[in-house]
CSV table of C-alpha atoms in Angstrom, one decimal:
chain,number,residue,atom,x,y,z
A,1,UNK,CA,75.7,-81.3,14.2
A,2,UNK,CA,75.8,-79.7,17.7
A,3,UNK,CA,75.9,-81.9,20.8
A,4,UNK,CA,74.4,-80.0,23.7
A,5,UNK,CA,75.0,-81.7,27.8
A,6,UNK,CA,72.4,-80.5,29.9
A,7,UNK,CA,70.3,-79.3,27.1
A,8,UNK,CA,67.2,-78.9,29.7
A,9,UNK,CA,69.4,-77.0,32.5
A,10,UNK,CA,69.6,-72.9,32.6
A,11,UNK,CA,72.2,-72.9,30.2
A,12,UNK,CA,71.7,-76.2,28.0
A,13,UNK,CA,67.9,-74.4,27.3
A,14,UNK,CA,69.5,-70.7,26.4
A,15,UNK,CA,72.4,-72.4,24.6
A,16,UNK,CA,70.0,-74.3,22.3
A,17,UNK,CA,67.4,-71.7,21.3
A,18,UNK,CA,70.7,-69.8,20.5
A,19,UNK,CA,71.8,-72.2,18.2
A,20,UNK,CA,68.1,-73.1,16.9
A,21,UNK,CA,67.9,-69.6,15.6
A,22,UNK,CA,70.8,-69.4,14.0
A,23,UNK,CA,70.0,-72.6,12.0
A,24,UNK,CA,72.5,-74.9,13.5
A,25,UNK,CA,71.4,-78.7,13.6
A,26,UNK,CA,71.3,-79.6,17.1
A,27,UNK,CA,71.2,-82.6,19.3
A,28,UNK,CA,69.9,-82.0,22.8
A,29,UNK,CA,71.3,-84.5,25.5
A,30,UNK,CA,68.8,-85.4,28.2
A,31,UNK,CA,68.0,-88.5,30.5
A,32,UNK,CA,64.2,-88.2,29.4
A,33,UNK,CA,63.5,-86.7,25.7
A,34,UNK,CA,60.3,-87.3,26.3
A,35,UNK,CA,59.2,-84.6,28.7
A,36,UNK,CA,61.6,-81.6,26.9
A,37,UNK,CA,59.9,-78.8,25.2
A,38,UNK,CA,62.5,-78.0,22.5
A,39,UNK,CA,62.8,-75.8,19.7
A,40,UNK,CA,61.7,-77.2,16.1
A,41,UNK,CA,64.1,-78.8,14.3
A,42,UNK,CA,66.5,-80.1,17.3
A,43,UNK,CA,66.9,-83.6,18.2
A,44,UNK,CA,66.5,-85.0,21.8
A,45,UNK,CA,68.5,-87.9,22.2
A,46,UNK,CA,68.7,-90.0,25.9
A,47,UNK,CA,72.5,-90.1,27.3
A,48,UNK,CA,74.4,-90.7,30.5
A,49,UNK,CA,76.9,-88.7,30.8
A,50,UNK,CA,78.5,-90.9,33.9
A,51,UNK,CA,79.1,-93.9,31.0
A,52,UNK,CA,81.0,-92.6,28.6
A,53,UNK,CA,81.1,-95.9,26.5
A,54,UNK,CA,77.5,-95.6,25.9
A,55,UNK,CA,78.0,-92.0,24.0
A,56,UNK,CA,78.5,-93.6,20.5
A,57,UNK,CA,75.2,-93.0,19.5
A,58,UNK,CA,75.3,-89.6,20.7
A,59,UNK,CA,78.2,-88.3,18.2
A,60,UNK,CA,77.2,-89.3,15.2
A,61,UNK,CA,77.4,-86.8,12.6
A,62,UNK,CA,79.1,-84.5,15.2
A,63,UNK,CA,81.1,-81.4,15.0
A,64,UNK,CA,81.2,-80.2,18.2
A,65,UNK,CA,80.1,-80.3,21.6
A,66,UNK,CA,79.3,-78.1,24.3
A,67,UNK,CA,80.2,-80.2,27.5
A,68,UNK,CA,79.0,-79.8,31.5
A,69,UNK,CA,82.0,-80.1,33.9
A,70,UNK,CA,82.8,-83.1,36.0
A,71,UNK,CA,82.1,-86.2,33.8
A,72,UNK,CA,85.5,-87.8,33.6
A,73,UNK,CA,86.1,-89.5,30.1
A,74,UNK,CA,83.2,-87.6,27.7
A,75,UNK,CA,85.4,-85.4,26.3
A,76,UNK,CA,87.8,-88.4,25.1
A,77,UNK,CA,84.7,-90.5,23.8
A,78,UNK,CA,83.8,-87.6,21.8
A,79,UNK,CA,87.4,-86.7,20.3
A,80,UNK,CA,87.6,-91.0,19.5
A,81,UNK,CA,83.7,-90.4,17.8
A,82,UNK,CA,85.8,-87.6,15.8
A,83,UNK,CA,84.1,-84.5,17.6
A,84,UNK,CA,86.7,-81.3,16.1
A,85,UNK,CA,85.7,-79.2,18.8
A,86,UNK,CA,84.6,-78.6,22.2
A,87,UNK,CA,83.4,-75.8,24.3
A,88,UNK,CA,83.9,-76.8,28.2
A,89,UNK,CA,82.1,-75.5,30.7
A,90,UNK,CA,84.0,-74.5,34.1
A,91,UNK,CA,84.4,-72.0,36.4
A,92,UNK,CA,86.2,-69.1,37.8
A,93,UNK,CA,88.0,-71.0,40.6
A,94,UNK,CA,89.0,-73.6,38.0
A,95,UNK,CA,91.8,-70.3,37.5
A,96,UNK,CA,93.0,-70.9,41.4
A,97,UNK,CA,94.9,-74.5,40.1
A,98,UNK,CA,93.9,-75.4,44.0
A,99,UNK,CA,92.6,-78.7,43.5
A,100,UNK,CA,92.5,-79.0,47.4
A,101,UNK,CA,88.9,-78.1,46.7
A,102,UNK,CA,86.6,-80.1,45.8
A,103,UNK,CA,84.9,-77.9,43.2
A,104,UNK,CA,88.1,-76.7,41.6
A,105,UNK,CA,89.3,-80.1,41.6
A,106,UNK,CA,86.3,-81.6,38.6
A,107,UNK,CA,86.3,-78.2,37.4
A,108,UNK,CA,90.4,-78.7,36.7
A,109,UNK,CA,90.0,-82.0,35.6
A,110,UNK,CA,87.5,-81.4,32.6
A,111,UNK,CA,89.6,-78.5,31.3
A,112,UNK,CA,92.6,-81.2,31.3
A,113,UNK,CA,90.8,-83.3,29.6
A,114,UNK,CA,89.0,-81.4,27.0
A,115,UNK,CA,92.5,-79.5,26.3
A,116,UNK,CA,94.5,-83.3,26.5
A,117,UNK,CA,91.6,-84.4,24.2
A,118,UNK,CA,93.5,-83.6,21.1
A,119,UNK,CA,90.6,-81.8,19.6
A,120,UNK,CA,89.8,-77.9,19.6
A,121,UNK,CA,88.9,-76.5,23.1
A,122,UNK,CA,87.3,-73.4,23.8
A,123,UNK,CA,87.3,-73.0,28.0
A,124,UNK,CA,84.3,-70.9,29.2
A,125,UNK,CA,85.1,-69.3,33.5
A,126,UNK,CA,82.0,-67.7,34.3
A,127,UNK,CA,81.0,-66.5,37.1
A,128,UNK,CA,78.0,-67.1,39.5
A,129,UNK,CA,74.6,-66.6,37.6
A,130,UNK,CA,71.4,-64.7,37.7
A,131,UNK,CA,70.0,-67.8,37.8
A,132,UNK,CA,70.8,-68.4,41.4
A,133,UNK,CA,68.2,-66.7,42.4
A,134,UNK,CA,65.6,-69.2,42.1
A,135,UNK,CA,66.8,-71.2,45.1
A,136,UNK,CA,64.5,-68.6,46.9
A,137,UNK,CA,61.7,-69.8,45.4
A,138,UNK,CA,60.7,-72.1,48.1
A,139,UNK,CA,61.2,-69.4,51.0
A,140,UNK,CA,59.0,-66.8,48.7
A,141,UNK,CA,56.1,-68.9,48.7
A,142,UNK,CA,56.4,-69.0,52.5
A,143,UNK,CA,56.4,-65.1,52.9
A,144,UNK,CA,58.3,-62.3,52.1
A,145,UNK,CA,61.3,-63.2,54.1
A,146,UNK,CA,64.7,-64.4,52.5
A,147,UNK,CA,67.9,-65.7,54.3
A,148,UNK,CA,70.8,-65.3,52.4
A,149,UNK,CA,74.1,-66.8,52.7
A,150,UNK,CA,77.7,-64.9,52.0
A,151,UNK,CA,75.5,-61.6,52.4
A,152,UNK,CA,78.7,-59.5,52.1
A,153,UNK,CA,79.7,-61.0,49.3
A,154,UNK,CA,79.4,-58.8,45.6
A,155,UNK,CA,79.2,-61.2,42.7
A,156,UNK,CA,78.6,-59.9,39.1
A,157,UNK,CA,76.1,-62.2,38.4
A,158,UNK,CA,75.6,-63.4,34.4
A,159,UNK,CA,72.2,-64.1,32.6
A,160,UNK,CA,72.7,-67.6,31.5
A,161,UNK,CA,71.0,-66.4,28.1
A,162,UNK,CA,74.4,-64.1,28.1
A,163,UNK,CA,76.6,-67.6,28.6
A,164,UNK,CA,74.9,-69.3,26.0
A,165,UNK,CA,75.3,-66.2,23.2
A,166,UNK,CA,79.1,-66.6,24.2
A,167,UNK,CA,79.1,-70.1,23.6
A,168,UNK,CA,77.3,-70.1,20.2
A,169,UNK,CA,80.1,-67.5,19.5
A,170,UNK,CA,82.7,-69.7,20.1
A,171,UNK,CA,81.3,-72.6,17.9
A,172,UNK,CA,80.8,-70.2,15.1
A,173,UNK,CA,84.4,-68.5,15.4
A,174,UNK,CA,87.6,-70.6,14.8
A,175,UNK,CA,88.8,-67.2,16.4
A,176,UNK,CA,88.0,-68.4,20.0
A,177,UNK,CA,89.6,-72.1,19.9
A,178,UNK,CA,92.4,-72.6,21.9
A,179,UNK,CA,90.7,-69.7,24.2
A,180,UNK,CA,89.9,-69.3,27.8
A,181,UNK,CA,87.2,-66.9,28.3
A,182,UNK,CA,85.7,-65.2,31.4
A,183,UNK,CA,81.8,-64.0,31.0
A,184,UNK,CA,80.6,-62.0,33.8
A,185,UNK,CA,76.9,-59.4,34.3
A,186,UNK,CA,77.7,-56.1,33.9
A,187,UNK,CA,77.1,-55.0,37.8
A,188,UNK,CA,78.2,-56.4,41.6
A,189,UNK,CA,75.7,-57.0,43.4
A,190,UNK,CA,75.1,-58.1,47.0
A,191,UNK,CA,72.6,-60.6,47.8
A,192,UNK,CA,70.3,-57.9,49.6
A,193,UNK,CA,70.3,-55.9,46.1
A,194,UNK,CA,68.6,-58.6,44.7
A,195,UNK,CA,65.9,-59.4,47.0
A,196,UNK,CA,65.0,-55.6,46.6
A,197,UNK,CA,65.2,-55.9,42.7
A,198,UNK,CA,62.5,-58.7,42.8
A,199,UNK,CA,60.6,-57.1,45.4
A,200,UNK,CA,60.2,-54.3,43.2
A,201,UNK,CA,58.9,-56.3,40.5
A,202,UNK,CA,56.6,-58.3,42.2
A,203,UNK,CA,55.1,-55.5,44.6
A,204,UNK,CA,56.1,-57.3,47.5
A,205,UNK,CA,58.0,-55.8,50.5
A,206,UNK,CA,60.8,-58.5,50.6
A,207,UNK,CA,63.6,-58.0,53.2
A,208,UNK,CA,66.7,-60.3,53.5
A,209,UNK,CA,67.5,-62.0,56.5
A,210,UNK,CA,71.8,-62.1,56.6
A,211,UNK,CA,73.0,-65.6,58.1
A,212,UNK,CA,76.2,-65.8,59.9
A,213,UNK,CA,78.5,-68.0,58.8
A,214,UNK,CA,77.6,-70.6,61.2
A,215,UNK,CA,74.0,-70.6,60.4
A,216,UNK,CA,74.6,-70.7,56.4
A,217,UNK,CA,76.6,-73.7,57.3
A,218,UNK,CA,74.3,-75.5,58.6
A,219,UNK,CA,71.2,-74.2,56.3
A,220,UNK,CA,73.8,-75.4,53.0
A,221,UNK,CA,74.8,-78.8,55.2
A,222,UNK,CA,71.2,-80.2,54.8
A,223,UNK,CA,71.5,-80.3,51.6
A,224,UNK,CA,74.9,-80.3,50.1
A,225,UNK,CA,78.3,-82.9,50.9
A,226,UNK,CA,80.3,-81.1,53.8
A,227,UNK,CA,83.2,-81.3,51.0
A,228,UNK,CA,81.0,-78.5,48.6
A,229,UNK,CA,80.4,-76.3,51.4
A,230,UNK,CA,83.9,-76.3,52.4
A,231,UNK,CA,85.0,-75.6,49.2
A,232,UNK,CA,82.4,-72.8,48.8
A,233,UNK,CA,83.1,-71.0,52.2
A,234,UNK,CA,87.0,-71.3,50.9
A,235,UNK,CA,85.7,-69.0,47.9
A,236,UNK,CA,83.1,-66.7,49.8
A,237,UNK,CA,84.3,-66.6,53.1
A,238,UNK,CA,88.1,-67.0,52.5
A,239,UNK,CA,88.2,-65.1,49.8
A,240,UNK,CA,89.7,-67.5,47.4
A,241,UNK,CA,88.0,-66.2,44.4
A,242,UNK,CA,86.6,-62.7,43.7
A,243,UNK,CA,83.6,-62.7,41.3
A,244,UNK,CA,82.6,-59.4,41.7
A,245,UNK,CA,85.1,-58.6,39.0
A,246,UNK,CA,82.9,-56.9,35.7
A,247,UNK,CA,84.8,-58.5,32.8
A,248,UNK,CA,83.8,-57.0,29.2
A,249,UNK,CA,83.8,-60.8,27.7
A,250,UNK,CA,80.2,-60.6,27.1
A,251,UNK,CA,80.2,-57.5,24.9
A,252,UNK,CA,83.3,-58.3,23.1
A,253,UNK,CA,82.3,-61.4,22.1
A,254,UNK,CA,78.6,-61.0,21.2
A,255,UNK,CA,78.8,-56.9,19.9
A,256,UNK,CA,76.2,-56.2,23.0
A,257,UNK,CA,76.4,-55.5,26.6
A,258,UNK,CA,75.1,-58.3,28.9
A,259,UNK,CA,71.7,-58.3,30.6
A,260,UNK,CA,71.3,-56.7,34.3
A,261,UNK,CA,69.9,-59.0,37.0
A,262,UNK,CA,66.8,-56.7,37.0
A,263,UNK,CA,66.3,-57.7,33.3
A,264,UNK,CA,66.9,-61.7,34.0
A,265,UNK,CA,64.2,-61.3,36.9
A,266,UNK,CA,62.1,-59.3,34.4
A,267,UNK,CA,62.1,-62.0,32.0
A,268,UNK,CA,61.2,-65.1,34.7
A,269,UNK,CA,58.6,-62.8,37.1
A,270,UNK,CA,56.2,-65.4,36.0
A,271,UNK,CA,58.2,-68.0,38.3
A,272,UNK,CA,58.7,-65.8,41.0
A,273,UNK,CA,55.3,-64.8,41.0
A,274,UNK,CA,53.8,-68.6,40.4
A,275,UNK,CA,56.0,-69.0,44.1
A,276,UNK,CA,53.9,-66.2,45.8
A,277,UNK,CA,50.1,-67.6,44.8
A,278,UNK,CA,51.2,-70.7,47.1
A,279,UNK,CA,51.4,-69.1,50.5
């Protein structure tokens, strides 16, 4: 058995089709199991992730686990269940060791853990993700206007279908344990690229609207603790991290070359174009 966290998020969903089709047994961690549409065969169970003393249930029968960042302790509940093997979740700034900020700090922390654990760890760094993209959503059912934030920023943004191939790799390969491995897309992109690749698709003249520093801070403030956004204008602005950086993790580890942002938007038009029909 499989343990999948976040079975219901971007890369919980990809990770567990993945896994699905290659006839792994799987058990999908959610907070409802009633409302997820999962693949036959895998079982949803209900688990907190913030109680760690409640995850007996949850490991039974279990090999290995695929585990979200920042929940202090799961990864020690599931090496005392007798879990052999997890595959953590991080991040590329997790690589800085500055656990000044707040991001780097929990994403630190769970790769201390998982490799203190005693079990077998593999360490997944990826960068930002294709995925991103739908935070637009609400501003493209407004009109055809996008503001972006960091717009000079390149990232080489991953398909998190691409993430979740990597990590089904990793359970099936002994040859990735003890393994710290960095998936990015295959392209840098700026944020402007982007709006113009899913203008294209949805024939809609799209045009991005670049926010100064000052005005992204206060757009990400309503939203998000002041600690986050310091820590993200330390990677974006300050340069702390680079993830424009096209690693060829995704190919080596798979045998095929990761999908293009163009093919991610390809593949979710239908919720891009769902956001247009409301304005």
């Amino acid at each position: 058995m499989i343990v999948v966290s976040g079975a219901t998020g971007n890369v919980g969903t990809e990770l567990v089709r993945a896994l699905a089709r290659a006839g792994e047994p799987v058990r999908a961690l959610m907070r409802d199991p009633g409302k997820a549409a999962l693949p036959p065969g895998v079982e949803p169970i209900a688990a907190d992730l913030t109680s760690p003393d409640s995850l007996g249930p949850v490991f039974e029968e279990a090999r290995a686990l695929f585990l979200l960042p920042g929940y202090p302790g799961v990864a020690q509940a599931a090496a005392k269940a007798g879990v052999e093997h997890i595959v953590q979740l991080s991040g590329v700034s997790a690589g800085t060791g500055n656990t000044g900020n707040a991001v780097t700090r929990y994403m630190a922390a769970s790769e201390q853990e998982v490799i203190e654990s005693g079990v077998a760890w593999t360490i997944l760094r990826p960068c930002a993700f294709d995925s991103n993209a739908l935070r637009w959503l609400p501003q493209l059912a407004t009109g055809d206007t996008v503001r972006v934030t960091f717009p000079q920023v390149r990232t080489a943004s991953l398909d998190p279908y691409d993430l979740a191939a990597v990590a089904a790799r990793a359970f099936a390969d002994p040859a990735y344990r003890g393994e710290i491995l960095w998936p990015t897309g295959p392209e840098a992109q700026l944020p402007a690229e982007q709006v113009t690749v899913l203008g294209g698709l949805l024939g809609r003249n799209l045009h991005s609207v670049e926010l100064s520093d000052d005005e992204a801070r206060a757009d990400m403030l309503a939203d998000t603790p002041a600690e986050y956004v310091d820590a993200f204008f330390e990677f974006y602005v300050d340069g702390v991290i680079d993830e424009s950086i096209v690693r060829p993790t995704v190919e080596e580890v798979t045998g095929r070359a990761p999908r293009t942002f163009a093919q991610w938007a390809r593949i979710h038009t239908d919720d891009f174009r769902q956001a247009g029909t409301v304005r």
